[in-house]
PDB file of C-alpha atoms in Angstrom:
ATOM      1  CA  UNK A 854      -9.692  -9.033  73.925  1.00 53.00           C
ATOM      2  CA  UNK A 855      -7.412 -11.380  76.184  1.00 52.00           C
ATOM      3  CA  UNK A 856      -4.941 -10.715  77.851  1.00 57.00           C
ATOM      4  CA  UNK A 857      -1.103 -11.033  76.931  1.00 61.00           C
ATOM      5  CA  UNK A 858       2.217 -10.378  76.088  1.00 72.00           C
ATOM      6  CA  UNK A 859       3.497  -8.242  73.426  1.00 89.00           C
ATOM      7  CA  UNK A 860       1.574  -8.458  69.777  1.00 96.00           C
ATOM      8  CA  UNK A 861       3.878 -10.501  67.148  1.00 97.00           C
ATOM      9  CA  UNK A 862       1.910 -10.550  63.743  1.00 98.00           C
ATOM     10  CA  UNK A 863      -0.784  -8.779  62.141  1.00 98.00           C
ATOM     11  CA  UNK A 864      -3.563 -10.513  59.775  1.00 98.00           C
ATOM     12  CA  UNK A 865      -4.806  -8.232  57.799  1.00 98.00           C
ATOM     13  CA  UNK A 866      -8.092  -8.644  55.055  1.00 98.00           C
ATOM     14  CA  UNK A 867      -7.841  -7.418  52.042  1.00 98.00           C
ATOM     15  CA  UNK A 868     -11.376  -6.064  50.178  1.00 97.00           C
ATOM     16  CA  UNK A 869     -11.692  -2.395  51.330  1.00 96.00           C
ATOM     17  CA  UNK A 870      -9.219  -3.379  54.324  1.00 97.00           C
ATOM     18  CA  UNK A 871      -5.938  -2.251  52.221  1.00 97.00           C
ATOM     19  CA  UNK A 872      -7.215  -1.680  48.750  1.00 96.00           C
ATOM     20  CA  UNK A 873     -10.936   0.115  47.892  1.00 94.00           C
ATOM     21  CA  UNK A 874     -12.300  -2.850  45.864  1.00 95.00           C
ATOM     22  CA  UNK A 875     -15.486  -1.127  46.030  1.00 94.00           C
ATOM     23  CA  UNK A 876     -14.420   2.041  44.581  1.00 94.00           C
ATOM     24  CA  UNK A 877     -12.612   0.236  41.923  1.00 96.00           C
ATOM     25  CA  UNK A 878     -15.876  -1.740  40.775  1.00 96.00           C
ATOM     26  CA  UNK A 879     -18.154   1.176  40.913  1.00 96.00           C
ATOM     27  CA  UNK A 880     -15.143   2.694  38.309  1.00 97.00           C
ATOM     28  CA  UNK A 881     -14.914  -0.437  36.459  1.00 97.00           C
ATOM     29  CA  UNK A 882     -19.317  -0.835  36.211  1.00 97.00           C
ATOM     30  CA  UNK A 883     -18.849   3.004  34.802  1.00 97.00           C
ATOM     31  CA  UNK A 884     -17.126   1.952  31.856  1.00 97.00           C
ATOM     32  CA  UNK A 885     -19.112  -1.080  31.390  1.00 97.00           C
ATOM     33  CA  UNK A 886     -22.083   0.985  31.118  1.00 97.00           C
ATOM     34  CA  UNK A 887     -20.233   3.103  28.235  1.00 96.00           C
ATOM     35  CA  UNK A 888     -19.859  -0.037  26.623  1.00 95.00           C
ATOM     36  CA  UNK A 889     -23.667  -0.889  26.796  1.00 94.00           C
ATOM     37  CA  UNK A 890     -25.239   2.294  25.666  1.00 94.00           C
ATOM     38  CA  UNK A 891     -22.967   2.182  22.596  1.00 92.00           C
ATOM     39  CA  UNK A 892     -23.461  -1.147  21.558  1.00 89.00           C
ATOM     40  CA  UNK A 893     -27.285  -1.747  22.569  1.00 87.00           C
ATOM     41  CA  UNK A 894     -28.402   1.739  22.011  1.00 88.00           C
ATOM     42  CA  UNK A 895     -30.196   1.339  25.508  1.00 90.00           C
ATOM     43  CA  UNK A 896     -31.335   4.287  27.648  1.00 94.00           C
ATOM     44  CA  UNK A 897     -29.580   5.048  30.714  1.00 95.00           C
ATOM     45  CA  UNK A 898     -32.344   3.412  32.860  1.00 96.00           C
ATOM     46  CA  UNK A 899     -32.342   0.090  30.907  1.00 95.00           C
ATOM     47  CA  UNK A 900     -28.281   0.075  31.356  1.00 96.00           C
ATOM     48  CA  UNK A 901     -27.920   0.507  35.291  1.00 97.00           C
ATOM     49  CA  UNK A 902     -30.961  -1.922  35.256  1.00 97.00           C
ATOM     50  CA  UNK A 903     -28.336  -4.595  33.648  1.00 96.00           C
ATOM     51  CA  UNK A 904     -25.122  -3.081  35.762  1.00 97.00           C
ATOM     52  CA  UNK A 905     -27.336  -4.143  39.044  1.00 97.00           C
ATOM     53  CA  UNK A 906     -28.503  -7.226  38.055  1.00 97.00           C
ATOM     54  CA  UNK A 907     -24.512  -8.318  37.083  1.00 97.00           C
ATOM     55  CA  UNK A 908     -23.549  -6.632  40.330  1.00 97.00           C
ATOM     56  CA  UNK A 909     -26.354  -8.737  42.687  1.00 97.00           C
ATOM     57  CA  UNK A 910     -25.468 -11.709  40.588  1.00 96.00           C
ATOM     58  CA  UNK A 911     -21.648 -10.939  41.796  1.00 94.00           C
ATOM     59  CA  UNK A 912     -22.794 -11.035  45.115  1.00 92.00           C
ATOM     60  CA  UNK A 913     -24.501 -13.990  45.209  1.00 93.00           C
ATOM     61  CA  UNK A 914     -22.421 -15.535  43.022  1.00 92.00           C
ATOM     62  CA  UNK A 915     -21.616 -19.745  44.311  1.00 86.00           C
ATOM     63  CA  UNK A 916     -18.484 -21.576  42.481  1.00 83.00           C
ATOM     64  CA  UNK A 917     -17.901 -24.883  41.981  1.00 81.00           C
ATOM     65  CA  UNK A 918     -14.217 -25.889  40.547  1.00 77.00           C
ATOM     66  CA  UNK A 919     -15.137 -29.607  40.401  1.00 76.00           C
ATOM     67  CA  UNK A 920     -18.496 -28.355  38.291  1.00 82.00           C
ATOM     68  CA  UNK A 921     -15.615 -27.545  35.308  1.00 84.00           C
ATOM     69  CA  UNK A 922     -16.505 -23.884  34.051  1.00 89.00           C
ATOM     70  CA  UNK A 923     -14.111 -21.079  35.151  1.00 92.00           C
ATOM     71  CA  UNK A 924     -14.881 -18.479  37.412  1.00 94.00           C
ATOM     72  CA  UNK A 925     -14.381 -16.335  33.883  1.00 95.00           C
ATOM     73  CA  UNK A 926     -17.086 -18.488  32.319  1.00 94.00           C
ATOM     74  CA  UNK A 927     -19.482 -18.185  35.034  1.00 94.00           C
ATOM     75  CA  UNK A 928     -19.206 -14.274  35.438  1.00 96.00           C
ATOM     76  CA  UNK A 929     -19.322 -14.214  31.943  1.00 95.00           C
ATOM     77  CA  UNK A 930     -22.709 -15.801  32.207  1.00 94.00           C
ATOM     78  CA  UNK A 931     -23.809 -13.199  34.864  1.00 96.00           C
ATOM     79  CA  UNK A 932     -23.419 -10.507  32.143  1.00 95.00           C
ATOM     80  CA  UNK A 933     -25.646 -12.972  29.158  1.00 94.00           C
ATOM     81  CA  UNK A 934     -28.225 -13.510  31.963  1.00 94.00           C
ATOM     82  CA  UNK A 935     -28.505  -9.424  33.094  1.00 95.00           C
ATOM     83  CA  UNK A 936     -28.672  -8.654  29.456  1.00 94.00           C
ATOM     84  CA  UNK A 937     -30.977 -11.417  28.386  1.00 92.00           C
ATOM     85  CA  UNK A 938     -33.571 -10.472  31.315  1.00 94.00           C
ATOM     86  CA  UNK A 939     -33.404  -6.733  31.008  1.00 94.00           C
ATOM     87  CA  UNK A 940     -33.743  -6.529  27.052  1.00 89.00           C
ATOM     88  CA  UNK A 941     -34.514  -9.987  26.039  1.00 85.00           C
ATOM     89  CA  UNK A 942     -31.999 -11.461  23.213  1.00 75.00           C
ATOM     90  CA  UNK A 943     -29.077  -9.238  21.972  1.00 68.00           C
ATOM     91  CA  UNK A 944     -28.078  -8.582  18.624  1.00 65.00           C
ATOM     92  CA  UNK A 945     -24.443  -8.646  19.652  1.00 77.00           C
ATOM     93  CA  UNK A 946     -23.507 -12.528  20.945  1.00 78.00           C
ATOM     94  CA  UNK A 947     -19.642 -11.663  22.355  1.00 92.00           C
ATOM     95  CA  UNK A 948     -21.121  -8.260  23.792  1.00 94.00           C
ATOM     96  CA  UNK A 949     -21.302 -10.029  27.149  1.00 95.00           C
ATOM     97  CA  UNK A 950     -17.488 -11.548  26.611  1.00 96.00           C
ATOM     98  CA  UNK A 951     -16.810  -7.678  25.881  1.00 96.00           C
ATOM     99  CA  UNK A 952     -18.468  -6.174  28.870  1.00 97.00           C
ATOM    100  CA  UNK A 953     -16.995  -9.335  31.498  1.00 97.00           C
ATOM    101  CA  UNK A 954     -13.455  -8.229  30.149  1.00 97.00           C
ATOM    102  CA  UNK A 955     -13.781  -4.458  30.064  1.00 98.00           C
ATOM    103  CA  UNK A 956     -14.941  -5.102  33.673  1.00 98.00           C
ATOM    104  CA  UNK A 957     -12.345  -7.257  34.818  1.00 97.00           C
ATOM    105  CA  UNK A 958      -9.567  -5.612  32.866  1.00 97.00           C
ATOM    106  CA  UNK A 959     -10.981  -2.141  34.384  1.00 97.00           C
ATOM    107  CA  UNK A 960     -11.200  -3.074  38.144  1.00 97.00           C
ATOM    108  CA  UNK A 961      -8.207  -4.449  38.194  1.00 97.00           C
ATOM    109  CA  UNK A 962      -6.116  -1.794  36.386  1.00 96.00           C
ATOM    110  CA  UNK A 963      -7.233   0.578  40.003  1.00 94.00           C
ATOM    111  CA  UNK A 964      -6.534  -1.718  42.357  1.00 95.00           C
ATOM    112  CA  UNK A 965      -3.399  -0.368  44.242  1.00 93.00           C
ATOM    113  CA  UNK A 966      -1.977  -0.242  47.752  1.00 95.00           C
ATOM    114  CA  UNK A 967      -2.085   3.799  48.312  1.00 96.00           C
ATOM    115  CA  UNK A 968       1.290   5.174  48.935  1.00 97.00           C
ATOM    116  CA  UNK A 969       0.535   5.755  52.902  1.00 98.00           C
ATOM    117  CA  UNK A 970      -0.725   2.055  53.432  1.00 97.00           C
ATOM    118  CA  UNK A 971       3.180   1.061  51.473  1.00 97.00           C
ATOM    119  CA  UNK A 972       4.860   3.192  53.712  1.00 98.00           C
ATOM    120  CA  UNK A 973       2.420   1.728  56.813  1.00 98.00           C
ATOM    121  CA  UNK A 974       3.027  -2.310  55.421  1.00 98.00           C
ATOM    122  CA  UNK A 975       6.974  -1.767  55.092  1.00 97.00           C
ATOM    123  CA  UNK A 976       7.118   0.248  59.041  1.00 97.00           C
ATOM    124  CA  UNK A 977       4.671  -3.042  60.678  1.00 98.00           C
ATOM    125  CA  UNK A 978       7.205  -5.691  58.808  1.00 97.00           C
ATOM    126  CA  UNK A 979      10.220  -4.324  60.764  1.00 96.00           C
ATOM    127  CA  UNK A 980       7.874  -4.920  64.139  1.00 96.00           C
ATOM    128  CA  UNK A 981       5.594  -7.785  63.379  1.00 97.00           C
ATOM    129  CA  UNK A 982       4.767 -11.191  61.009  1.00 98.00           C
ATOM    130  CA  UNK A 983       2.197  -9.818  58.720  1.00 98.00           C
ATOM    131  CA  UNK A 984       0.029 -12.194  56.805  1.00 98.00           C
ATOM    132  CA  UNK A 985      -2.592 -11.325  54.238  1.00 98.00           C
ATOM    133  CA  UNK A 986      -5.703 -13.198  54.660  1.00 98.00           C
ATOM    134  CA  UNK A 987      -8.789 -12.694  52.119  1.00 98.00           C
ATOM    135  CA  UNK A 988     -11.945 -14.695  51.284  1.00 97.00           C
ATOM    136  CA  UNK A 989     -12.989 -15.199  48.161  1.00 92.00           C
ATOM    137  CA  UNK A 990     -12.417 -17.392  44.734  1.00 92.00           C
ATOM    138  CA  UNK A 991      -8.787 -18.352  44.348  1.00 93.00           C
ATOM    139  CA  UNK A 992      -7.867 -16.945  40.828  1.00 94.00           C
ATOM    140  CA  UNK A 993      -9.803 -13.848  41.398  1.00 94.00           C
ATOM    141  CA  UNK A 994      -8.569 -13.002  44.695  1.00 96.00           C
ATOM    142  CA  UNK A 995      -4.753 -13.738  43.262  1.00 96.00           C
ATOM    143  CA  UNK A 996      -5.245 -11.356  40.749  1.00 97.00           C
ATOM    144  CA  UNK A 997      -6.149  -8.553  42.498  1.00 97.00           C
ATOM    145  CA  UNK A 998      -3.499  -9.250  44.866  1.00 97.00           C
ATOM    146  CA  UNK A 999      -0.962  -9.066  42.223  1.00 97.00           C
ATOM    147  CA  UNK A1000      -2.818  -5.941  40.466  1.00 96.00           C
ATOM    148  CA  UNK A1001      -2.084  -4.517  43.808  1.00 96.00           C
ATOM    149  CA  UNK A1002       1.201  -5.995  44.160  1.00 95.00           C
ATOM    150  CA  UNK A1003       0.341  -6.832  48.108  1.00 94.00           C
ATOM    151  CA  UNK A1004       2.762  -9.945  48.415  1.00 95.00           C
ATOM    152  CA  UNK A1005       6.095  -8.049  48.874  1.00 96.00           C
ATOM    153  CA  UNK A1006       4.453  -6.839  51.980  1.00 97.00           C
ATOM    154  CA  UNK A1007       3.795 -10.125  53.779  1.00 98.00           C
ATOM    155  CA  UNK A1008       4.867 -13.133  55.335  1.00 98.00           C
ATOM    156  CA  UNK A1009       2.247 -15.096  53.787  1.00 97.00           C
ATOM    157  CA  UNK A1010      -0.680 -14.339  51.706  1.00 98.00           C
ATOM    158  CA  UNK A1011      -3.485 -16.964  52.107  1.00 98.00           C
ATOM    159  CA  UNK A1012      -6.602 -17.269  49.458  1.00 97.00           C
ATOM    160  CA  UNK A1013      -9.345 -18.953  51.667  1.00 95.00           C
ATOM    161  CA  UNK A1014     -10.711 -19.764  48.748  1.00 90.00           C
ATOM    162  CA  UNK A1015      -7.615 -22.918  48.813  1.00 93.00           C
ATOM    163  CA  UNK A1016      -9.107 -24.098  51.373  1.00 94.00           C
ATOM    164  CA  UNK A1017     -11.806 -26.122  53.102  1.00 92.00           C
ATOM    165  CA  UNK A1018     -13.313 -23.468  54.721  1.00 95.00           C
ATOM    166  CA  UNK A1019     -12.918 -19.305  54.946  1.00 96.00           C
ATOM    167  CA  UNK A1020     -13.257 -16.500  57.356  1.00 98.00           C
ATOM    168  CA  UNK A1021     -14.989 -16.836  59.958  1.00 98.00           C
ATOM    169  CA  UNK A1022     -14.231 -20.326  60.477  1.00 98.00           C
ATOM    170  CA  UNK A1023     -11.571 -21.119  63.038  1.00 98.00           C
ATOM    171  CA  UNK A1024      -9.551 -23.512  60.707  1.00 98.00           C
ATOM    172  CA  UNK A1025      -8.427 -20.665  58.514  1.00 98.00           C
ATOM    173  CA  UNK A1026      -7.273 -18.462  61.443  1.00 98.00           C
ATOM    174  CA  UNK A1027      -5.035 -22.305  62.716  1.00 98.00           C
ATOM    175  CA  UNK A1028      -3.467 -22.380  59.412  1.00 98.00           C
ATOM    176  CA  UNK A1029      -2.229 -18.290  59.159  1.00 98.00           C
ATOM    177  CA  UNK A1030      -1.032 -19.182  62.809  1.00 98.00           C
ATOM    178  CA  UNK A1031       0.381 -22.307  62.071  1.00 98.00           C
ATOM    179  CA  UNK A1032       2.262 -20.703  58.740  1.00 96.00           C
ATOM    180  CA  UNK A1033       3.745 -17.470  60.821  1.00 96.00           C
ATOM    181  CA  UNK A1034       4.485 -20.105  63.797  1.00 97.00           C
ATOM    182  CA  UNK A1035       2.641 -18.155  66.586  1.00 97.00           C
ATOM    183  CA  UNK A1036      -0.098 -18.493  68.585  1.00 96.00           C
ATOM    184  CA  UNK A1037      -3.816 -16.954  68.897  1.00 97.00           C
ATOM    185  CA  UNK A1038      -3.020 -14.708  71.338  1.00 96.00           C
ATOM    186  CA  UNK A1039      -0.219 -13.486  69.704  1.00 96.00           C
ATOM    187  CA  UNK A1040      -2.062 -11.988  66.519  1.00 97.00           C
ATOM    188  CA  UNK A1041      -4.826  -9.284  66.054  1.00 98.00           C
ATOM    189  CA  UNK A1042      -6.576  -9.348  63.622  1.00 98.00           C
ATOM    190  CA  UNK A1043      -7.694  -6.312  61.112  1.00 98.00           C
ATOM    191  CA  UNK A1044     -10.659  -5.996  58.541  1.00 98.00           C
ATOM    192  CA  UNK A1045     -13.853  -4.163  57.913  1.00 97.00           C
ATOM    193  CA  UNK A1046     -16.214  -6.864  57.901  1.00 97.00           C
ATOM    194  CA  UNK A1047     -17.853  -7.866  61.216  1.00 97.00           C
ATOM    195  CA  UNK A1048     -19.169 -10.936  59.806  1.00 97.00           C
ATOM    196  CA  UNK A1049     -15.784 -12.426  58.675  1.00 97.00           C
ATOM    197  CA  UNK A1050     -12.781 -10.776  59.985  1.00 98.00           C
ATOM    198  CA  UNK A1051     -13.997  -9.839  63.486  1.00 98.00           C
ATOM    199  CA  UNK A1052     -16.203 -12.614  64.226  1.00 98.00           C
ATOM    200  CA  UNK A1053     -13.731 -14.537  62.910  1.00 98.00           C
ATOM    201  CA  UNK A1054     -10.507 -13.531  65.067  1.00 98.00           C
ATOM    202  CA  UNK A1055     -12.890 -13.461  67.627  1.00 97.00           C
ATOM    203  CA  UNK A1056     -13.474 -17.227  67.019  1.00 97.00           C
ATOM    204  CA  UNK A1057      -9.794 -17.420  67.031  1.00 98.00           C
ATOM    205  CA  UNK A1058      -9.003 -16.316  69.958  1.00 97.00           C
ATOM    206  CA  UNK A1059      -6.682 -13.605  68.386  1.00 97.00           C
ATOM    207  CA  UNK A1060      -5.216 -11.264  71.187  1.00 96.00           C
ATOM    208  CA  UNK A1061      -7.619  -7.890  69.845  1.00 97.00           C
ATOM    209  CA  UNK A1062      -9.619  -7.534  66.523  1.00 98.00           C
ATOM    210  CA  UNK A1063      -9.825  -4.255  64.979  1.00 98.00           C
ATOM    211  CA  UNK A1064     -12.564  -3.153  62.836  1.00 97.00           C
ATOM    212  CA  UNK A1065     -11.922  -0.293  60.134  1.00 97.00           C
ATOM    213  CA  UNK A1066     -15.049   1.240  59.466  1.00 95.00           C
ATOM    214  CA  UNK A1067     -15.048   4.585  56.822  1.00 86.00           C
ATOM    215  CA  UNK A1068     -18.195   5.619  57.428  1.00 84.00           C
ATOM    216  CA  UNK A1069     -17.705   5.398  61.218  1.00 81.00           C
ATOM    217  CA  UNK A1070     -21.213   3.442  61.979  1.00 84.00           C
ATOM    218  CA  UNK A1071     -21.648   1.626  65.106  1.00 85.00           C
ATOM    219  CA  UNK A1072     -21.915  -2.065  65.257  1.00 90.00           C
ATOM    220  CA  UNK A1073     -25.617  -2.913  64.507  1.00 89.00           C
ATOM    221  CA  UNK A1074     -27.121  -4.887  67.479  1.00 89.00           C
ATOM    222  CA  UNK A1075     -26.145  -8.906  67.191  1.00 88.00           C
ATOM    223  CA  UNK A1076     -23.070  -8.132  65.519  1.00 91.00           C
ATOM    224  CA  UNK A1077     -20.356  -9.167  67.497  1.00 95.00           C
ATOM    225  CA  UNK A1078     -17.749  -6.319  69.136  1.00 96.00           C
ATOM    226  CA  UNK A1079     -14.495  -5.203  67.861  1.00 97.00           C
ATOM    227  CA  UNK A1080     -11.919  -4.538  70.616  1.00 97.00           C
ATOM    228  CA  UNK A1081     -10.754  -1.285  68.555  1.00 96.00           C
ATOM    229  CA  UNK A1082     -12.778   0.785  66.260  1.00 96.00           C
ATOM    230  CA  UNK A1083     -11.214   2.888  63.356  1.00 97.00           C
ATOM    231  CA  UNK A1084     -11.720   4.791  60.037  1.00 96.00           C
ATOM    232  CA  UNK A1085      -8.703   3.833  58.008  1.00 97.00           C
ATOM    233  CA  UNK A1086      -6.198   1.213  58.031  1.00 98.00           C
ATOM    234  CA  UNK A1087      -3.824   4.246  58.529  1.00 98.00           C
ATOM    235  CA  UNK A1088      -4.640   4.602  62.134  1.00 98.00           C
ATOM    236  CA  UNK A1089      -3.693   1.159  63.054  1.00 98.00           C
ATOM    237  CA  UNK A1090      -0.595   2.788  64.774  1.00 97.00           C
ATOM    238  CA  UNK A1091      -2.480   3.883  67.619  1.00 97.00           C
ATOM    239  CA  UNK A1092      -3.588   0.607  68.745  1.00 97.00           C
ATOM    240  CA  UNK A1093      -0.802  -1.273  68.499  1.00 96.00           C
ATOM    241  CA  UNK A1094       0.655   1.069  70.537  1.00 95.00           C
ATOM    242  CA  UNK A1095      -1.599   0.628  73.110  1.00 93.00           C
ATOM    243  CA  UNK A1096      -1.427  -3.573  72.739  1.00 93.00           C
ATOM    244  CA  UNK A1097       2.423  -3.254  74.058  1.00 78.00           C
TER     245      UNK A1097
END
C-alpha cells in the first residue's frame, strides 16, 4: 500500500467480485444436465462426466478472433467434444447447439447485481470514479455485463479482452487510469482473484488492493498480499473509510 492523499476511483472486477458467476454456472450446468438425461437417456454418472469435461474445457478454453469461428462456435464445440468422448457419437447432431444455448441462455438469465451491491455502486459514485474492469472474451464478458445491467453504475466499463493484454498486466491498469484521468495512487483496486486483480493493482501501483474472499482463506504462500482482506464486496465501506 503507498502512501497518499485521499482515494478518487474504485476499479472494481467483475466474476464473483459484484455478480456470483460461479453460482450462476453451477445453476445453468443443472439444467444442462436435465437436458442430457432426457435426450441421451444417460445415467447420472455418464452426464456430470460430460458437464465436467465442458466445464474444464471452459477453463482452458484459448480464442482466437483472427482464427474466424465465434466464441459461440467454439463453446459449441466444447459441448460435441464432451459428448463425443464420454459416449462416443450421438444420435442427436444439434443436441450440443441445444445444450451450448440452454447454458448460455441459463447463466445469463441469473446474472444480477444483488440489491445491496445497487444500493453500495450508486452511494461510491457520489464519492469516487468507479470503473469496471473484467478479463475475459469481449462478447461474452459484454453480455453478462448487460444481463447484469452493471454499466449504469460506472464511469467506464473496460473488456480486457479489447485489448492487447489483461489483468495483471500493467497496460490495462494505464488505460482505466488514463480513461478516469487519475493517477495510480489515486485508485484501489477490488477483486477476488490474487492472480489478476491484486497482483495486478499491485503491479500498478494502485494506492491499496482489496481482496474479497467468501470463504475467508488466507493467501496461500507465493501469492502476493492484499492490503485489505474481506468477505463480501459489501464491506468495502470499512476500508475506504480507513484510506481517507
Amino acid at each position: 500500500m503507498m502512501d497518499g492523499g485521499a482515494v478518487k476511483a474504485v476499479i472494481f472486477d467483475f466474476d464473483n467480485t459484484l455478480v456470483q458467476t460461479t453460482r450462476a454456472g453451477a445453476l445453468a450446468i443443472e439444467k444442462t444436465t436435465e437436458l442430457l438425461k432426457t435426450t441421451t437417456g444417460s445415467d447420472d454418472t455418464t452426464v456430470c462426466c460430460i458437464c465436467e469435461k465442458f466445464k474444464q474445457k471452459l477453463l482452458h478454453e484459448s480464442f482466437d478472433p483472427a482464427a474466424g469461428r465465434s466464441i459461440d462456435d467454439i463453446r459449441v464445440g466444447h459441448w460435441e467434444e464432451s459428448i463425443q468422448e464420454t459416449v462416443g457419437n450421438c444420435s442427436s447432431p444439434t443436441l450440443a447447439v441445444q445444450c451450448y444455448h440452454l447454458w448460455k441462455r441459463s447463466r445469463l438469465e441469473v446474472l444480477s447485481l444483488s440489491p445491496e451491491i445497487c444500493r453500495l455502486l450508486e452511494e461510491l459514485r457520489s464519492q469516487y470514479k468507479l470503473v469496471l474492469l473484467t478479463n475475459g472474451e469481449t462478447q461474452s464478458q459484454k453480455e453478462k455485463v448487460a444481463a447484469a445491467g452493471c454499466e449504469k453504475f460506472f464511469n467506464a466499463v473496460v473488456v480486457a479482452g479489447e485489448h492487447t493484454e489483461q489483468k495483471p498486466f500493467v497496460s490495462i491498469f494505464r488505460f482505466c487510469f488514463n480513461i478516469l484521468g487519475v493517477e495510480a495512487q489515486d485508485c484501489i483496486m477490488v477483486g477476488d482473484s490474487l492472480d489478476t486483480d491484486i497482483q495486478g493493482g499491485f503491479n500498478a501501483g494502485v494506492r491499496a488492493t482489496v481482496w474479497i474472499s467468501s470463504t475467508g482463506e488466507n493467501v496461500p504462500n507465493g501469492k502476493v498480499k492484499p492490503d485489505y482482506t474481506i468477505p463480501s464486496v459489501l464491506d468495502l465501506p470499512s476500508v475506504l473509510a480507513q484510506l481517507k
